[in-house]
XYZ file of C-alpha atoms in Angstrom:
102
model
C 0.000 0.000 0.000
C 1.327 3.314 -1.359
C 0.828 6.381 1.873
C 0.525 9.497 1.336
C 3.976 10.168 2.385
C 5.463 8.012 -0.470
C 3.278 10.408 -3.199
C 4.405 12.922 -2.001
C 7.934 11.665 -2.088
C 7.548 10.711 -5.236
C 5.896 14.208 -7.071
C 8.693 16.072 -4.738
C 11.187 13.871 -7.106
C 9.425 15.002 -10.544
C 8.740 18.247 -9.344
C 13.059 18.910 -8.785
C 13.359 16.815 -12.398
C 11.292 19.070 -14.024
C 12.453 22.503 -12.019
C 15.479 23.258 -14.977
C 14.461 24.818 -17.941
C 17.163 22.410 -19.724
C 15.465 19.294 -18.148
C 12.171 20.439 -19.444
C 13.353 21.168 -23.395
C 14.780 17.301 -23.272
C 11.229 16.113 -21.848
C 9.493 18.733 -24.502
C 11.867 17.313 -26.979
C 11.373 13.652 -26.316
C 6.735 14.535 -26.620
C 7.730 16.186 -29.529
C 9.583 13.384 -31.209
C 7.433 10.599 -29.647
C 10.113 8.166 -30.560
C 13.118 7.087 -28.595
C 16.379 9.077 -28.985
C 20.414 8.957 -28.874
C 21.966 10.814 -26.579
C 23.814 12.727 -29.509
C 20.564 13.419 -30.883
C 18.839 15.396 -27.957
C 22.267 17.326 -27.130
C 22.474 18.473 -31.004
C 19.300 19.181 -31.033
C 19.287 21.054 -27.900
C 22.865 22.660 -29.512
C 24.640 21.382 -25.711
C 26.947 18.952 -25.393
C 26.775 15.331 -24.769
C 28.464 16.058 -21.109
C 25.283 18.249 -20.126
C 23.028 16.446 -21.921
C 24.029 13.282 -19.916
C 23.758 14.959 -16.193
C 20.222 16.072 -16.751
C 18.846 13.319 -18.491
C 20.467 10.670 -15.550
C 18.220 13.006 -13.434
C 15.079 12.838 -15.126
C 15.553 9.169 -15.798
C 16.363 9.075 -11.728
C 12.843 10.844 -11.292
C 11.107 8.100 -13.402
C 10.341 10.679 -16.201
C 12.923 9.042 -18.843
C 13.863 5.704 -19.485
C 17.199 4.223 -20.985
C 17.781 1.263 -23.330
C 21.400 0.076 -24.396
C 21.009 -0.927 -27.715
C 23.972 -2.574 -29.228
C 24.899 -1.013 -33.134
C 27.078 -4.398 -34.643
C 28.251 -1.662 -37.547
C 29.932 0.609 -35.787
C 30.810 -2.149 -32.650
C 29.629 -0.191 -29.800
C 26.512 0.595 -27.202
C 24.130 3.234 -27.710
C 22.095 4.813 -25.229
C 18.569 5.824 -26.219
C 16.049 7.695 -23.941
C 12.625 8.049 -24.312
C 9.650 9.770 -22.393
C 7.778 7.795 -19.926
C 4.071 9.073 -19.690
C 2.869 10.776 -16.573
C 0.639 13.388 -15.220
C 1.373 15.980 -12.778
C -2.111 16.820 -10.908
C -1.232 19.453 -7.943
C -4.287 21.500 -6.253
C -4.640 22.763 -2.674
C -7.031 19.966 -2.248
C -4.859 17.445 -2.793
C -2.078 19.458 -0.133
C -4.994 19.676 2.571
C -3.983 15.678 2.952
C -0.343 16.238 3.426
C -0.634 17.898 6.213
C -0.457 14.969 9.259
């Protein structure tokens, strides 16, 4: 069973993910697309580099907002790293904070 404490653990989590303007062009990036997406990919098309790219999606993947997949390219012999947008909704009223209050 899932308290009330754990939710609000938990949309505390997305909430920081999603609090960087550069975290929330990847996630706008990734809807926008609708496909999964190489780490070179989202930093050219964000024009930042891989480095960046990297630290902020590890975060949003962290907050369950991303997810990774290592998928193995046999051409060019090495791992690839593709991220893609996990769905969620983000419902915050001060109804719903009346109940964290204990």
């Amino acid at each position: 069973m899932i308290t009330v404490t754990q939710d609000i653990e938990r949309l505390a989590k997305k909430l920081d993910a999603l609090g960087h303007p550069l975290r929330l062009r990847i996630v706008s990036l990734l809807a926008r697309e609708d496909r999964p997406m190489y780490l070179n990919e989202i930093a050219n098309a964000l024009e930042i580099n891989r480095a960046l790219a990297k630290v902020h999606l590890k975060k949003l993947e962290a907050a369950g907002i991303v997810k990774s997949k290592v998928i193995l390219d046999e051409e060019r012999g090495k791992a690839l790293r593709f991220y893609e947008l996990v769905p969620f909704d983000l419902h915050l009223s001060p109804e719903i904070l009346k109940e964290v209050v204990e």
